[in-house]
Each structure stands twice: as structure tokens, then as C-alpha cells.
Amino acid sequence: MPQSHDVLDAVAVRTWCSLALEALGRERAAIDAINVYPVADGDTGTNLYLTVESATAAVEAVFAAHETGSTLPAPADAVRAMAHGALIGARGNSGTILAQLLRGMAGVLAEAGDAPHLRAALAEAAAAARKAVAHPVEGTVLTVATAAAEAAGAASAGAGLGDVLDAAYKGAVAALAATPGQLAVLGRAGVVDAGGQGLVAVLGALLEAVCGRAPERSVRPAPPDVLPLTGECAETDPAGGPAFEVIYLLEATDDAVARLRSRLDDLGDSLVVVGGDGLWNVHVHVDDAGAAVEAGVEAGRPYRIRITHFAAGRVRAHREPAQRAVVLVVPGDGLSGLCTEAGATTVLARPGEPPASGELVDAIRRAHAREVVLLPNDAQLRHTAAAAAEQARTEGIRVALVPTRAAVQGIAALAVHEPGRGFDEDVVAMTAAAGATRYAELAVAEHQSWTMAGICQAGDILGLIDGDVAVIGEDVPGTARTVLDRMLSAGGELVTLVLGEDVPDTLADALSAYVREGYLAVDTVVYRGGHQTAPLLIGVE
């Protein structure tokens, strides 16, 4: 049981995030099932879970940075990390609003974590969330957030942190119960608002983190006629609506974002723009996804763009699951396209942003298969992938984790995948193909450092073989040739080259010729990796 806190310090923030993630993990399916507004796509619980998972990871990173010292992170650093993590990892309409709620709270709690500041933080959060939504609707998470803030404000003047939180939680629960009477679509379905239910879970986790006791669970199960929303009968509102959900992070000025809001409001609905200080998370439902992205380009620099076709999700829900699928993590959009063409479901690992377990679980669900082979393609994702596999197994999906450590090993495994044979036989063949593939990559040294190959200077080209620095060179072509010689000295039949976005085709031609002339029995295949951290990935099998 968590210990009680008189103020919301860094440890309490860390505990809050952990408990919120646990609560949303337990309640995810139930919240997904009552998701009927604004689109009945059955993913509110999942989106809230992924958003809080990103917030939790950001807070854990702050604590990890203090492991070598004797002091804990400052409370302000913890709450700001939580808010930033939620912002960059927000998913869906509900996750985006939750990110703004956390951002609003963090701005006040960074000053102090006592009861008066908590009252102010909840009020600021509710106001900020309403401002972020283009057309606020009552009977939603916004109503629940406002009720929590008002209840906290009405607590007695001398109330402590726990008493204020208890009042806020009870106010949120009461408001949530009233949502079916405020929003017709909820009343017809006989459910409470899914986003509001998620916020109650998050507030309950905060109450438990501060007071050391868990509140009474308040998830209201969906009635039998609503439960199929996450299964074979999922449909949007009969009146119809936009075809696509578009989400992206955006680097832009306040003035540019104000113009963007107006532009996107004309294009679609469910518009939510959250953030500030030059970084924003944009969410909108539109029929013209390209126009929504183009509007972001005009406003600033959009990235981490996600486009979801609602109809595609409904088609997937109607069909029977496939017998087997492959899910793999890839470092660039080029490989993502290649693997998708081969029938795999991919998860993009962005530079400096490895996927969280929730993203892997989401990909396993999207694969819509009874059996899934999971290829993490990164040694550092071993534990994350194991957690995702375990979660998917609890949902009745048979998952085998092949511990691939590099993208070229994943490509080798995918190449021998044969869904027609037995599951165990297929996993053994894919594991053997991956294990027989040695891997290397080229990287640019950022600063002077000691390596296993000697001292490197900033700007040197490093050749890493099987994860260790083996070559220090002056340029990419020369370093690549040396790495190939090292790897092929032990034999090999096939060389795989994956080129980064800015690497010219002439390098691939030159290296292919080098292998052809020096190693007569070895073939070479070349792929475009797109935007990836390493300029060149190499595999030898």
C-alpha cells in the first residue's frame, strides 16, 4: 500500500503515474466497451492507457537520471515530465484531452504541491481542457473535470491535501453518473462517458497515491447490448461522420496555431489542440486527411503523424481473425512499408523514442490474429516486448517472442515466415534465421569517447558489429567496407544493406560491387530504410 503524503512531492507523482497506469490497464477493456462518443470506435480505454504510459515513462526517466546521486528529483521536474510525456504520447480524442488536463495541473503544481495549489491546479486543468476543445460538449470528460475542480474548491478552507482530493474524486464520480442524462447518445446506449470514466480512474489513482488507500472502484460495466462495440458489431453513429482521425505533434508559434485551429475547424470536427511553449499535439476528425496534415505543414513542423481510417477499423472488427500474423518494430518508414507489403504489422521506432509496451500490445491487437510472432528488433526492447506479449496472452492471443536484436535480423526472420506450417515450427525457423544473421550499423560519434576499438572523436564514423564498436573511420564508405570485411571473414552467403534517408544510392552500388568483387559467392540485397537514426544497417547471413 502506498504511503500517505501531505504534499504532492516527486515520489507521490511517480506513484500516481504508476497507479494510474495499473488502473487503466485493469479498466481498459471496460472503458473501450462504453466508448460511444464522439465516435464508437471502442478505443478510449486503450488511448488513455497509452497516454498515461508515455507520461509514466517520462517520470521514470527523470528518476533514472538521479539514480547515481543521493537526491530525489524536484517535484516540479516530476510533474513537468509527466505533462510532457502525456503530451508527446497522447492518443485519440480522450488521450489528447487528458494530456491537457495534466499540463494544466503541472503548471500550478510545479510551484507547490499543497492543498491550496491542488485546488488551483484542478481548476486550471479544467479550464485549459475546455479551451483546447474547439466545441466543448457537456456530458463528457470536460464535465467530469469541471465537477472535480468545483468540488475541490468547495472543500473546507482548512482541508488538507487528502481531503481536497477526496472531495474532487467524489465530485467526479457524481458528475460521471450524470453524463447519460446530459448527452443523448450516452442515454440511448445506457452508459456513462468513457473519457470521464478514464479521468475518474486517474483521479482515483492520485487519491490512492496521496492517502495510501484505494478508493472504491467505480467502473460501470457496459450493458450486454453495448459490449459488442469492441467486437463484431462496432459501428459509428448512423448519421455518419468524418472518415479519418488525424493526430500529429507540431512545432509552431502561438499565432500559427491559432490560425491552424480555425483552418482545421472548417475541415472537420472533434478538434482538440493541446500544448504550448512551441510544442503542440493536434487531434481532429476529417474526411480529407491530406488537407489536415497540409494545414499543419503551413503552421509549422508536424511529425509523428498518425492517420486512422475509422471504416478500416470497422471492417477489421467484422472479419474473422487470421490464424497467424507477424508484428515487428522497425527503425524507419521505408522498412515499415517493405514489411507491411510482406503482410506484417509494424511499429515505428522513432529516433530517441522507443515504443512502449502499450504500443506493442496495440499492434498485436491490430494484427487481428489468433497467433502472433513478435519481433522487437532491439535488445533494449526485450523487457518491453515481453510485457506486451504477456498482456496479449491474457487477452487470449497466442504470442511467441523471438528476441531479435536488430532490424536486419527481423527482416531475415520475416523472410522465412510461413503461416501454413505449425506455429512452433514457424517460430523455430524464424528464430534460427534471425540467430544466423550477424548485424552491424554505422553511427556518427557525438563526442570524444572510449570504445572497444579505441578513442573516437566527435564526427568519427563508428562501425558497430553485434552491438559493440569494432571500427572507427573517417567516412561512411571506408568504414562500411571495413565492417563488411570483418563480418565476411567468418563467412556468409547474403549481405543486406539498409540505407538511411540521406544516403545516396551510389553508396549501395559501390558496396554491392565491393562485395561482388571480393566475395564471389555472396549476394547483396539493398533496401531503403527511410528516416532512421543510422545511415547504414548491415546484415550478413
XYZ file of C-alpha atoms in Angstrom:
541
model
C 0.000 0.000 0.000
C 1.436 3.440 -0.925
C 2.368 5.654 1.999
C 0.348 8.848 2.577
C 1.688 12.287 1.585
C 0.944 15.753 2.973
C 2.215 17.325 -0.254
C 2.470 16.070 -3.799
C 6.229 15.515 -3.993
C 8.204 13.727 -6.714
C 7.686 10.291 -5.139
C 3.927 10.883 -4.964
C 3.881 11.930 -8.634
C 5.770 8.781 -9.559
C 3.359 6.662 -7.520
C 0.379 8.455 -9.064
C 1.550 7.655 -12.586
C 2.217 4.021 -11.716
C -1.167 3.547 -10.045
C -2.988 5.349 -12.871
C -1.345 3.048 -15.395
C -2.358 -0.001 -13.360
C -5.922 1.263 -13.005
C -6.307 1.980 -16.719
C -4.762 -1.387 -17.508
C -7.433 -3.086 -15.403
C -10.270 -0.970 -16.752
C -9.135 -0.584 -20.372
C -11.499 -3.166 -21.853
C -14.487 -1.916 -19.850
C -13.824 1.683 -20.896
C -13.305 0.638 -24.529
C -16.672 -1.127 -24.405
C -18.634 2.000 -23.385
C -16.936 4.248 -25.963
C -19.881 5.610 -27.982
C -18.917 9.297 -28.255
C -17.649 11.133 -30.281
C -17.028 8.018 -32.423
C -17.978 4.499 -31.392
C -14.590 3.039 -32.247
C -14.013 1.214 -28.950
C -10.569 2.584 -28.147
C -10.939 5.219 -25.410
C -9.560 2.969 -22.667
C -6.645 1.924 -24.858
C -5.846 5.518 -25.829
C -5.914 6.682 -22.219
C -3.660 3.789 -21.211
C -1.099 4.627 -23.914
C -1.159 8.317 -22.956
C -0.533 7.582 -19.280
C 2.097 5.004 -20.198
C 4.023 7.741 -22.017
C 3.647 10.063 -19.007
C 4.880 7.317 -16.679
C 7.916 6.616 -18.853
C 8.850 10.305 -18.796
C 8.668 10.429 -14.998
C 10.713 7.237 -14.696
C 13.360 8.804 -16.934
C 13.649 11.738 -14.519
C 14.148 9.353 -11.604
C 16.661 7.293 -13.589
C 18.736 10.431 -14.151
C 19.023 10.805 -10.347
C 19.952 7.171 -9.606
C 23.649 7.937 -9.254
C 23.069 10.810 -6.829
C 21.741 10.974 -3.305
C 18.863 13.381 -4.021
C 15.410 12.826 -5.480
C 14.096 14.797 -8.451
C 12.454 18.113 -7.658
C 8.643 17.893 -7.594
C 8.489 20.468 -10.384
C 10.680 18.278 -12.611
C 8.446 15.265 -11.961
C 5.132 16.987 -12.754
C 6.545 18.694 -15.827
C 7.931 15.388 -17.078
C 4.528 13.782 -16.529
C 2.803 16.507 -18.535
C 5.380 16.445 -21.332
C 5.260 12.670 -21.575
C 1.477 12.740 -21.851
C 1.665 15.468 -24.492
C 4.042 13.634 -26.815
C 2.335 10.275 -26.281
C -1.316 11.372 -26.341
C -3.566 9.086 -28.349
C -7.078 9.769 -29.550
C -9.556 12.419 -28.509
C -9.604 11.274 -24.867
C -5.830 10.968 -24.522
C -5.292 14.414 -26.008
C -7.721 15.995 -23.538
C -6.131 14.106 -20.643
C -2.729 15.435 -21.720
C -4.047 18.989 -21.477
C -5.586 18.286 -18.070
C -2.220 17.044 -16.810
C -0.457 20.006 -18.389
C -2.839 22.407 -16.664
C -2.251 20.732 -13.313
C 1.521 20.626 -13.780
C 1.758 24.346 -14.393
C 0.373 25.017 -10.904
C 1.780 22.032 -9.011
C 5.288 22.922 -10.189
C 5.051 25.863 -7.767
C 3.938 23.743 -4.767
C 2.064 20.513 -4.089
C -0.052 21.516 -1.085
C -3.857 21.622 -0.801
C -4.372 25.240 -1.997
C -2.226 24.604 -5.053
C -4.095 21.376 -5.786
C -7.403 23.267 -5.807
C -5.915 25.788 -8.218
C -4.344 23.021 -10.305
C -7.662 21.212 -10.826
C -9.375 24.484 -11.748
C -6.626 25.380 -14.213
C -6.732 21.880 -15.715
C -10.486 22.015 -16.318
C -10.263 25.474 -17.877
C -7.299 24.557 -20.082
C -9.032 21.412 -21.363
C -12.173 23.341 -22.291
C -10.091 25.922 -24.108
C -8.298 23.187 -26.058
C -11.539 21.696 -27.411
C -12.985 23.623 -30.353
C -16.611 22.936 -29.406
C -16.972 21.736 -25.781
C -19.875 19.378 -25.104
C -21.442 18.679 -21.722
C -21.751 15.096 -20.550
C -18.134 14.369 -21.469
C -14.778 14.252 -19.720
C -14.850 18.059 -19.678
C -17.920 17.995 -17.445
C -16.283 15.491 -15.109
C -13.089 17.581 -14.896
C -15.089 20.729 -14.112
C -17.067 18.944 -11.401
C -13.871 17.639 -9.798
C -12.422 21.163 -9.736
C -15.594 22.675 -8.296
C -15.842 20.024 -5.596
C -12.203 20.582 -4.642
C -12.834 24.309 -4.468
C -15.868 23.782 -2.228
C -13.920 21.738 0.339
C -13.464 23.475 3.684
C -10.814 26.190 3.852
C -8.574 24.228 6.219
C -8.867 20.899 4.382
C -5.646 19.021 3.818
C -4.377 17.561 0.550
C -6.148 14.221 1.063
C -9.471 15.848 1.948
C -9.354 18.090 -1.112
C -8.580 15.118 -3.313
C -11.343 13.051 -1.740
C -13.816 15.834 -2.475
C -12.576 16.131 -6.054
C -12.846 12.384 -6.610
C -16.382 12.200 -5.221
C -17.380 15.191 -7.330
C -16.012 13.485 -10.436
C -17.839 10.227 -9.655
C -21.132 12.056 -9.193
C -20.673 14.009 -12.422
C -19.796 10.838 -14.303
C -23.012 9.159 -13.145
C -24.995 12.120 -14.516
C -23.441 12.083 -18.013
C -26.118 9.824 -19.616
C -28.687 12.492 -18.827
C -26.575 15.221 -20.432
C -25.555 13.567 -23.698
C -28.288 11.816 -25.673
C -26.029 9.215 -27.288
C -24.933 8.049 -23.829
C -28.505 7.895 -22.603
C -29.602 5.787 -25.588
C -26.724 3.355 -25.019
C -27.218 3.285 -21.253
C -23.573 4.053 -20.469
C -21.528 6.808 -18.860
C -18.939 8.798 -20.800
C -15.865 6.682 -21.488
C -13.392 9.567 -21.256
C -14.957 10.677 -17.991
C -14.674 7.122 -16.659
C -10.982 7.194 -17.500
C -10.497 10.508 -15.706
C -12.186 9.087 -12.613
C -9.656 6.231 -12.703
C -6.768 8.718 -12.940
C -8.134 10.824 -10.066
C -8.668 7.680 -8.024
C -5.020 6.782 -8.564
C -3.999 10.260 -7.370
C -6.132 9.849 -4.259
C -4.512 6.479 -3.560
C -1.012 7.893 -4.129
C -1.621 10.727 -1.664
C -3.719 8.972 1.009
C -2.320 5.459 0.795
C -5.735 3.892 0.273
C -7.551 2.913 -2.874
C -10.986 4.466 -3.473
C -13.947 2.243 -4.190
C -13.753 1.130 -7.806
C -16.294 2.923 -9.919
C -16.197 1.355 -13.375
C -19.715 0.944 -14.632
C -19.824 -2.156 -16.896
C -21.424 -1.794 -20.277
C -24.790 -3.487 -20.626
C -24.902 -6.574 -22.881
C -26.205 -4.652 -25.894
C -23.239 -2.249 -25.755
C -20.368 -4.673 -25.176
C -20.028 -5.619 -28.885
C -18.609 -2.153 -29.609
C -15.130 -3.669 -29.325
C -16.117 -6.775 -31.247
C -18.024 -7.750 -34.326
C -20.774 -5.121 -34.235
C -18.760 -1.903 -33.855
C -20.278 0.940 -35.856
C -20.142 4.728 -35.901
C -23.196 6.908 -35.401
C -25.821 6.130 -38.056
C -25.793 9.769 -39.109
C -22.264 9.292 -40.303
C -19.140 11.356 -39.659
C -15.635 12.089 -40.894
C -13.703 9.112 -42.243
C -10.291 9.778 -40.672
C -8.733 10.597 -37.326
C -5.559 12.662 -37.755
C -3.090 13.230 -34.915
C 0.344 14.823 -35.009
C 2.847 16.669 -32.895
C 3.547 20.176 -34.128
C 6.328 22.653 -33.555
C 4.774 26.062 -34.156
C 4.202 29.529 -32.706
C 1.059 30.518 -30.821
C -0.107 32.720 -33.695
C 0.359 29.921 -36.225
C -1.591 27.513 -34.012
C -4.470 29.991 -33.693
C -4.714 30.067 -37.498
C -4.432 26.278 -37.618
C -7.352 25.876 -35.201
C -9.560 27.918 -37.484
C -8.439 26.001 -40.581
C -8.970 22.555 -39.018
C -12.312 23.565 -37.537
C -13.501 24.247 -41.080
C -12.202 20.853 -42.242
C -13.758 18.552 -39.643
C -14.836 18.016 -36.057
C -13.630 16.661 -32.688
C -10.828 19.230 -32.889
C -8.531 19.313 -29.874
C -5.229 21.232 -29.865
C -3.188 20.959 -26.678
C 0.262 22.050 -25.552
C 2.169 25.301 -25.621
C 5.681 26.750 -25.495
C 6.220 25.823 -29.135
C 5.123 22.152 -28.945
C 1.531 21.061 -29.615
C -0.487 17.905 -30.056
C -3.172 18.205 -32.720
C -6.196 15.893 -32.980
C -9.056 16.178 -35.491
C -11.600 14.020 -37.347
C -11.760 14.856 -41.063
C -12.697 13.447 -44.463
C -9.576 14.901 -46.106
C -6.609 13.661 -44.052
C -4.138 15.176 -46.506
C -5.591 18.638 -46.049
C -5.328 18.307 -42.260
C -1.652 17.391 -42.495
C -1.012 20.110 -45.070
C -2.528 22.656 -42.689
C -0.006 21.521 -40.091
C 2.844 21.974 -42.570
C 1.673 25.524 -43.228
C 1.612 26.210 -39.462
C 4.993 24.718 -38.564
C 6.681 21.327 -38.459
C 4.319 18.384 -37.953
C 5.790 14.982 -37.075
C 4.754 11.643 -35.547
C 1.749 11.832 -37.836
C -0.922 9.154 -37.240
C -3.882 8.726 -39.586
C -6.604 6.224 -38.695
C -9.371 5.287 -41.113
C -12.466 4.622 -39.000
C -14.090 2.448 -41.653
C -10.960 0.292 -41.879
C -11.228 -0.377 -38.172
C -14.856 -1.445 -38.558
C -14.017 -3.761 -41.452
C -11.289 -5.361 -39.317
C -13.792 -5.829 -36.490
C -16.306 -7.557 -38.803
C -13.928 -10.153 -40.264
C -12.730 -13.286 -38.563
C -9.226 -13.090 -37.086
C -6.399 -14.535 -39.165
C -4.688 -17.644 -37.903
C -1.235 -16.070 -37.659
C 0.490 -12.704 -38.030
C 3.897 -11.141 -37.526
C 4.381 -7.908 -35.585
C 7.759 -6.217 -35.726
C 9.440 -2.980 -34.711
C 11.215 -1.093 -37.489
C 13.567 1.919 -37.266
C 12.380 3.751 -40.384
C 9.324 4.318 -42.564
C 10.995 2.684 -45.546
C 11.293 -0.654 -43.776
C 7.788 -0.189 -42.429
C 6.425 -0.101 -45.970
C 8.530 -3.077 -47.008
C 7.381 -5.227 -44.083
C 3.753 -4.155 -44.479
C 3.870 -5.308 -48.107
C 5.109 -8.660 -46.800
C 1.987 -8.923 -44.647
C 3.432 -7.878 -41.285
C 2.084 -5.324 -38.813
C 4.746 -2.752 -37.960
C 5.539 -0.422 -35.086
C 7.771 2.522 -35.930
C 10.630 3.200 -33.501
C 11.376 6.890 -33.840
C 14.851 8.260 -33.060
C 15.180 8.549 -29.290
C 11.607 7.340 -28.753
C 11.418 3.541 -28.436
C 7.871 2.175 -28.467
C 6.208 1.494 -25.124
C 4.641 -1.843 -24.263
C 1.168 -0.407 -24.854
C 2.071 0.420 -28.458
C 3.245 -3.157 -28.997
C 0.055 -4.531 -27.455
C -1.950 -2.199 -29.694
C -0.071 -3.525 -32.750
C -0.741 -7.116 -31.693
C -4.439 -6.310 -31.476
C -4.361 -4.570 -34.862
C -2.815 -7.677 -36.407
C -6.159 -9.372 -35.602
C -4.805 -12.902 -35.443
C -5.084 -15.887 -33.112
C -1.305 -16.397 -33.177
C 1.325 -13.660 -33.327
C 5.103 -13.751 -33.704
C 6.607 -10.623 -32.119
C 9.971 -9.323 -33.360
C 11.283 -6.389 -31.233
C 14.470 -5.914 -33.341
C 16.266 -4.176 -30.472
C 17.984 -5.733 -27.442
C 16.831 -2.831 -25.283
C 13.190 -3.651 -26.066
C 13.475 -7.154 -24.624
C 11.592 -6.433 -21.394
C 9.087 -4.107 -23.089
C 8.269 -6.761 -25.676
C 7.974 -9.457 -23.002
C 5.469 -7.324 -21.079
C 3.455 -6.717 -24.254
C 3.424 -10.421 -25.090
C 2.245 -11.286 -21.589
C -0.567 -8.715 -21.771
C -1.705 -10.035 -25.158
C -1.736 -13.601 -23.822
C -4.173 -12.552 -21.096
C -6.499 -11.492 -23.931
C -6.424 -14.966 -25.459
C -3.824 -14.323 -28.161
C -1.028 -16.882 -28.550
C 2.193 -14.852 -28.759
C 5.751 -16.030 -29.378
C 8.548 -13.535 -28.742
C 11.597 -14.009 -30.969
C 14.416 -11.962 -29.324
C 15.682 -10.216 -32.458
C 18.242 -7.520 -31.670
C 18.367 -5.611 -34.962
C 16.134 -4.774 -37.912
C 18.162 -6.961 -40.296
C 17.502 -9.947 -38.029
C 13.800 -9.150 -38.196
C 13.958 -8.994 -41.997
C 15.675 -12.394 -42.070
C 13.046 -13.880 -39.771
C 10.178 -12.417 -41.785
C 11.672 -13.822 -44.996
C 11.272 -17.417 -43.773
C 7.864 -16.905 -42.125
C 5.407 -19.486 -43.411
C 1.862 -19.220 -41.992
C 0.889 -22.572 -43.487
C 3.092 -24.624 -41.166
C 2.654 -25.279 -37.456
C 3.098 -22.356 -35.084
C 6.005 -23.859 -33.161
C 7.736 -24.944 -36.371
C 7.351 -21.453 -37.830
C 8.730 -19.806 -34.679
C 11.739 -22.153 -34.649
C 12.513 -21.395 -38.314
C 12.211 -17.640 -37.770
C 14.366 -17.802 -34.628
C 17.027 -19.779 -36.481
C 17.070 -17.292 -39.390
C 17.420 -14.358 -37.020
C 20.154 -16.077 -35.000
C 22.133 -16.840 -38.149
C 22.189 -13.153 -39.108
C 25.049 -11.038 -37.810
C 24.185 -7.361 -37.634
C 26.041 -4.068 -37.824
C 25.301 -0.397 -38.156
C 27.184 2.811 -38.819
C 26.808 5.778 -36.485
C 28.343 9.229 -36.120
C 30.207 9.875 -32.848
C 28.689 12.818 -30.993
C 31.694 13.452 -28.739
C 35.081 12.059 -27.771
C 34.735 8.696 -26.071
C 36.483 5.464 -25.170
C 35.301 2.468 -27.212
C 36.333 -1.150 -27.646
C 38.073 -0.071 -30.846
C 39.957 2.811 -29.208
C 39.302 6.516 -28.666
C 36.878 8.179 -31.078
C 36.486 11.880 -31.725
C 33.301 13.844 -32.386
C 32.339 13.358 -36.033
C 34.086 9.996 -36.463
C 32.163 7.231 -38.202
C 31.674 4.254 -35.899
C 31.104 0.724 -37.135
C 29.180 -1.318 -34.559
C 29.155 -5.081 -35.051
C 26.720 -7.099 -32.928
C 26.232 -4.038 -30.732
C 29.892 -3.212 -29.998
C 32.107 -0.579 -31.637
C 34.530 -2.518 -33.822
C 35.699 0.105 -36.346
C 36.457 3.825 -36.128
C 36.641 5.510 -39.534
C 36.692 8.884 -41.218
C 33.895 8.411 -43.742
C 30.888 6.188 -44.354
C 32.126 4.292 -47.460
C 35.503 3.367 -45.989
C 34.059 2.385 -42.622
C 31.354 0.306 -44.312
C 33.950 -1.615 -46.357
C 35.987 -2.374 -43.222
C 32.879 -3.552 -41.376
C 31.923 -5.810 -44.286
C 35.414 -7.325 -44.347
C 35.247 -8.046 -40.623
C 31.836 -9.656 -40.903
C 32.509 -11.675 -44.062
C 35.814 -13.017 -42.744
C 33.727 -15.531 -40.801
C 31.757 -16.471 -43.924
C 28.372 -15.553 -45.287
C 26.031 -16.040 -48.217
C 23.908 -12.894 -48.236
C 24.584 -9.254 -47.330
C 21.651 -6.980 -46.537
C 22.152 -3.202 -46.737
C 19.527 -0.808 -45.351
C 20.221 2.795 -46.367
C 19.174 5.839 -44.342
C 17.154 8.654 -45.839
C 20.100 10.894 -46.766
C 22.449 8.178 -48.011
C 22.851 8.234 -51.830
C 22.166 5.182 -53.985
C 25.756 5.403 -55.213
C 26.932 4.076 -51.842
C 24.786 0.969 -52.218
C 26.104 0.476 -55.756
C 29.705 0.842 -54.589
C 29.309 -1.523 -51.643
C 27.474 -4.097 -53.763
C 30.316 -4.005 -56.265
C 32.866 -4.308 -53.441
C 31.164 -7.442 -52.125
C 30.731 -8.895 -55.622
C 34.398 -8.432 -56.489
C 35.864 -9.572 -53.166
C 33.453 -12.326 -52.171
C 32.315 -14.209 -55.258
C 29.715 -16.462 -53.618
C 27.980 -13.693 -51.660
C 24.831 -11.928 -52.876
C 23.726 -8.435 -51.835
C 20.233 -7.002 -51.362
C 19.529 -3.307 -50.736
C 16.571 -1.663 -49.032
C 15.676 1.945 -48.383
C 15.090 2.434 -44.656
C 13.772 5.972 -44.860
C 14.122 8.245 -41.835
C 16.214 6.211 -39.387
C 18.929 7.036 -36.854
C 21.747 5.049 -38.505
C 22.925 5.997 -42.015
C 23.525 2.321 -42.797
C 22.399 -1.015 -41.366
C 24.195 -4.196 -42.426
C 23.217 -7.835 -42.090
C 25.234 -10.921 -43.018
C 23.665 -14.367 -43.097
